[in-house]
Short mmCIF file of C-alpha atoms in Angstrom, two decimals:
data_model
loop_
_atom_site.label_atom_id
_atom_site.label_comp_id
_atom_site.label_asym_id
_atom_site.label_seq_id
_atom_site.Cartn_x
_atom_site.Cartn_y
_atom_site.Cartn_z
CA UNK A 24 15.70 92.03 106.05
CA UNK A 25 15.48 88.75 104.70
CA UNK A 26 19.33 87.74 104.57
CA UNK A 27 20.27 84.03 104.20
CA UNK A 28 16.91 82.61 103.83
CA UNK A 29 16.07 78.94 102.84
CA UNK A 30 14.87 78.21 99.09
CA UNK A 31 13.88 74.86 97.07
CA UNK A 32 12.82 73.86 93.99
CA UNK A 33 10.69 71.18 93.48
CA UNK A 34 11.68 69.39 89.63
CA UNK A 35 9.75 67.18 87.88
CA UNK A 36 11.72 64.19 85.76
CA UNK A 37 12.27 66.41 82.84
CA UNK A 38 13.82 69.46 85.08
CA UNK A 39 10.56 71.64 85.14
CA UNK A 40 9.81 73.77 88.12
CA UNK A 41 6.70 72.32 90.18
CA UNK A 42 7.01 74.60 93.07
CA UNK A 43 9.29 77.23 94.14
CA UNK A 44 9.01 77.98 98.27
CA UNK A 45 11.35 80.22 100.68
CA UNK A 46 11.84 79.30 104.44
CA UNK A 47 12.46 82.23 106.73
CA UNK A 48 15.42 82.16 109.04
CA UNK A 49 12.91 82.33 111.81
CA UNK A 50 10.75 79.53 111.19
CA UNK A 51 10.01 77.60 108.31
CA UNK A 52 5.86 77.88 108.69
CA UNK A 53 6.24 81.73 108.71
CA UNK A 54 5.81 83.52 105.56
CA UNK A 55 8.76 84.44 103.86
CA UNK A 56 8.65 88.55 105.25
CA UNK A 57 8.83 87.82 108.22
CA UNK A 58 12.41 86.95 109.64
CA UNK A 59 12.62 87.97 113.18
CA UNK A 60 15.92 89.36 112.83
CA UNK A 61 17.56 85.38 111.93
CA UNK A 62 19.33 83.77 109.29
CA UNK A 63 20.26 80.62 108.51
CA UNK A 64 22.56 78.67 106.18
CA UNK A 65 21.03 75.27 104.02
CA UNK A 66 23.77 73.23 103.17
CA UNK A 67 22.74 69.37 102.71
CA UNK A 68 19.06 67.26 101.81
CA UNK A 69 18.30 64.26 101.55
CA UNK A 70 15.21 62.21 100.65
CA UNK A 71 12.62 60.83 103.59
CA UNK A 72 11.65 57.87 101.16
CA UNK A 73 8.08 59.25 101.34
CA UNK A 74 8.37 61.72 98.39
CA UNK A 75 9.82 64.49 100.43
CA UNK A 76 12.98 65.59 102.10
CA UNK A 77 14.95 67.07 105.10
CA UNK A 78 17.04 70.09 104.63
CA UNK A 79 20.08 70.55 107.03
CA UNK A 80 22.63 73.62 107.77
CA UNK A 81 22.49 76.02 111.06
CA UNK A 82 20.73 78.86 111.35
CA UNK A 83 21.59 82.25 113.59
CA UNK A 84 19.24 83.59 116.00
CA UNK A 85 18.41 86.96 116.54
CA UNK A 86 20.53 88.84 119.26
CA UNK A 87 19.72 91.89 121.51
CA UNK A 88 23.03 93.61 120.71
CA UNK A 89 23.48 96.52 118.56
CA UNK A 90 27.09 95.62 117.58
CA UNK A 91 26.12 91.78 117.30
CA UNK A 92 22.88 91.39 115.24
CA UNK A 93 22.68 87.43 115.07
CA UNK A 94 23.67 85.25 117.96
CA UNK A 95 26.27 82.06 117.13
CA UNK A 96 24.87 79.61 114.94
CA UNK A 97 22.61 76.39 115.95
CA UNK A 98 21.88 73.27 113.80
CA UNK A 99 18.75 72.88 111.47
CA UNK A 100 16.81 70.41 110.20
CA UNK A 101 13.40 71.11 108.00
CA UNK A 102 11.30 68.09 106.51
CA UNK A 103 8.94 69.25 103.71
CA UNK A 104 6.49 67.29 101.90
CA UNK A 105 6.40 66.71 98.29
CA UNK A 106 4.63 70.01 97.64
CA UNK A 107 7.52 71.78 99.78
CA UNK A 108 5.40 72.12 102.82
CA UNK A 109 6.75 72.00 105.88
CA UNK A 110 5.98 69.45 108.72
CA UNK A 111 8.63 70.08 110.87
CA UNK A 112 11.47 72.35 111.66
CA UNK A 113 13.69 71.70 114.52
CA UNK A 114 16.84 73.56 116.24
CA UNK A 115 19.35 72.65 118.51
CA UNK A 116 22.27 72.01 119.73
CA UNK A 117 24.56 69.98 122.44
CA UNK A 118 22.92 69.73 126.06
CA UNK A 119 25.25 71.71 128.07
CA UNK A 120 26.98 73.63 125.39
CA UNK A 121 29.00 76.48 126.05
CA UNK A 122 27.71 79.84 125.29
CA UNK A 123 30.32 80.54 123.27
CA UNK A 124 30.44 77.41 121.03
CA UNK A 125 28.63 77.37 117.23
CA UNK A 126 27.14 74.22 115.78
CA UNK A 127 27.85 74.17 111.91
CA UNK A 128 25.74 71.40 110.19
CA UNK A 129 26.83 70.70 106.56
CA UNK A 130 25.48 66.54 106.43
CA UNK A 131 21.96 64.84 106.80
CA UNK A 132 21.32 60.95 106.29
CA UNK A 133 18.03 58.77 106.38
CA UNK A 134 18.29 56.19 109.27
CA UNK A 135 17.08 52.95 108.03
CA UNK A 136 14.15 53.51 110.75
CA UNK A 137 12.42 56.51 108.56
CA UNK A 138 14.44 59.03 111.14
CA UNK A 139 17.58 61.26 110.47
CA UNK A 140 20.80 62.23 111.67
CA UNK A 141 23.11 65.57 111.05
CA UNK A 142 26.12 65.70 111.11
CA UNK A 143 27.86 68.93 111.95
CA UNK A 144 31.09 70.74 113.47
CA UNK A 145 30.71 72.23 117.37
CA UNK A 146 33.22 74.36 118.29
CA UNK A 147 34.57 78.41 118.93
CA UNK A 148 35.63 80.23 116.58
CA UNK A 149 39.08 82.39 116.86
CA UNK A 150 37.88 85.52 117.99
CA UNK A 151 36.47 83.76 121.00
CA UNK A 152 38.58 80.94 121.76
CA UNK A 153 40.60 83.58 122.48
CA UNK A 154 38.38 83.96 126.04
CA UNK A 155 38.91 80.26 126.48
CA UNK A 156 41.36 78.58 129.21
CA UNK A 157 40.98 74.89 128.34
CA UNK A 158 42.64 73.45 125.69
CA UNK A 159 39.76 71.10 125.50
CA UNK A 160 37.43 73.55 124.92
CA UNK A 161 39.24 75.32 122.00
CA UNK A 162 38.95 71.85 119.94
CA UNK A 163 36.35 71.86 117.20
CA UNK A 164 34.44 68.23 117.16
CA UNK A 165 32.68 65.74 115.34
CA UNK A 166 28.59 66.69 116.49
CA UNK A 167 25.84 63.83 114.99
CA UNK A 168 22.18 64.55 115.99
CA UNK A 169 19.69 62.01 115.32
CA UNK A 170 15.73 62.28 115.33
CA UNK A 171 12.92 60.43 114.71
CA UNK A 172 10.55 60.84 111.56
CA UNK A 173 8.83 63.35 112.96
CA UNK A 174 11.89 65.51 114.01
CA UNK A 175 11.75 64.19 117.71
CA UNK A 176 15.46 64.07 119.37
CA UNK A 177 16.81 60.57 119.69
CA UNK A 178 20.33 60.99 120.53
CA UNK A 179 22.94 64.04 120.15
CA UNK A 180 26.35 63.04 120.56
CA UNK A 181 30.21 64.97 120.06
CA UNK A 182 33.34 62.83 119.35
CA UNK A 183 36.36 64.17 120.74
CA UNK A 184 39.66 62.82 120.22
CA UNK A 185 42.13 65.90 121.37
CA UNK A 186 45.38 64.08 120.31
CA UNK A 187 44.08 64.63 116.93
CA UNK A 188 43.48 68.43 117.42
CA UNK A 189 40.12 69.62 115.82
CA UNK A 190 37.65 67.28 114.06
CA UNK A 191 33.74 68.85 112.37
CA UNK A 192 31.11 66.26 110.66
CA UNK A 193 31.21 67.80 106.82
CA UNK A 194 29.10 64.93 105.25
CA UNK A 195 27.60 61.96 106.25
CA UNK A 196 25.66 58.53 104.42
CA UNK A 197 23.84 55.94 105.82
CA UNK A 198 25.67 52.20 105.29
CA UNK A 199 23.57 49.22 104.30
CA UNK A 200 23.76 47.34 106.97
CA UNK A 201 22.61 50.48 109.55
CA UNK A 202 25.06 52.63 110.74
CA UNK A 203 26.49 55.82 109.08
CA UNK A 204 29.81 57.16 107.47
CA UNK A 205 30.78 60.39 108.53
CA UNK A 206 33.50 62.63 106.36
CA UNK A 207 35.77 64.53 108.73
CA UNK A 208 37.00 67.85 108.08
CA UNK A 209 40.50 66.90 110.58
CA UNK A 210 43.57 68.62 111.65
CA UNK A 211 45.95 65.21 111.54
CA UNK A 212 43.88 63.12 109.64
CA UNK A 213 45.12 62.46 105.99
CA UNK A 214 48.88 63.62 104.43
CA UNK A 215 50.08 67.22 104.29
CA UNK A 216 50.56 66.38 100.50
CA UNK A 217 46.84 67.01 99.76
CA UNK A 218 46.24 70.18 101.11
CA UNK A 219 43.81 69.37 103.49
CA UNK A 220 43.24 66.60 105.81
CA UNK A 221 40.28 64.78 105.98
CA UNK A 222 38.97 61.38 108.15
CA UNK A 223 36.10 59.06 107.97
CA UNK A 224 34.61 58.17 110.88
CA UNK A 225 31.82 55.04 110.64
CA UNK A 226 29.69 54.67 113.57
CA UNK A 227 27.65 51.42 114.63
CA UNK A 228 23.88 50.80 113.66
CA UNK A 229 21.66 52.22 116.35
CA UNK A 230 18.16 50.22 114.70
#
């Protein structure tokens, strides 16, 4: 009961706790015992402008099987206030997305517009790509999901390049001039020499 749960702490200048609030995997306007069988996984904030902020990660839905407790993961996005109320929480994932396909959100960004946009991995994970017969569908991609102020959707949008084997949205900024920098967790992107490879991808102002 309870697992994975949101938290924040709101600070003051000085690093005093102002308010302390949880946000059930379930929804984020429940109180905090009462889960519905969900989790979910913060990973990235940033500020609206207006005092408050939006919280982004992916959060697992309850499922019906015994052996399976949580169904695959969905993105997140919660705006609080500057009290740590909530005014919205939204879920969701690619239109047409396979069943078998998670949405991993690690990156949020404030559109110069007041809105947001996520950025996040969409692909299957071993165990199930497994099941899959299309090369295309085994590749991981870049996922960016953009909303309006108050959490509306605007656009959702995966970047596939296949060539360049799997590609997820880690982290993302919004550029001066309006459009936004994504950092690429990447399978051929970057030298072998660093242990990882990584890409940048920059997309074009939508505002």
């Amino acid at each position: 009961e309870g697992l994975l749960q949101w938290s924040a702490l709101g600070l003051t200048s000085s690093g005093d706790v102002r308010w302390r609030r949880i946000y059930p995997g379930s929804d984020a306007n429940a109180p905090a015992d009462q889960t519905n069988g969900t989790m979910s996984h913060p990973y990235s904030l940033t500020s609206d402008g207006e005092g408050g902020a939006v919280i982004a990660g992916h959060a697992y839905p309850a499922s019906d099987s015994i052996l399976q407790p949580f169904g695959l993961p969905v993105g997140r996005m919660v705006r609080i206030n500057s009290s740590g109320g909530v005014q919205w929480d939204a879920r969701f994932k690619p239109s047409n997305a396979p069943a078998d396909h998670n949405v991993e959100c690690y990156g949020v960004a404030l559109a110069l517009d007041g809105g947001f946009v996520a950025t996040c991995g969409f692909g299957c994970m071993p165990e199930t790509c497994e099941r899959l017969s299309s090369k295309e569908n085994k590749i991981w991609q870049v996922h960016a999901h953009r909303v309006d102020k108050d959490g509306n959707q605007l656009w959702d949008k995966l970047y596939t390049d296949t060539s360049r084997g799997n590609n997820a949205g880690e982290y993302i900024v919004g550029l001066r001039e309006g459009g936004y920098a994504i950092y690429v967790d990447a399978t051929n992107w970057g030298s072998e020499e660093t242990g990882g490879n990584f890409g940048l991808m920059v997309l074009e102002s939508d505002v």
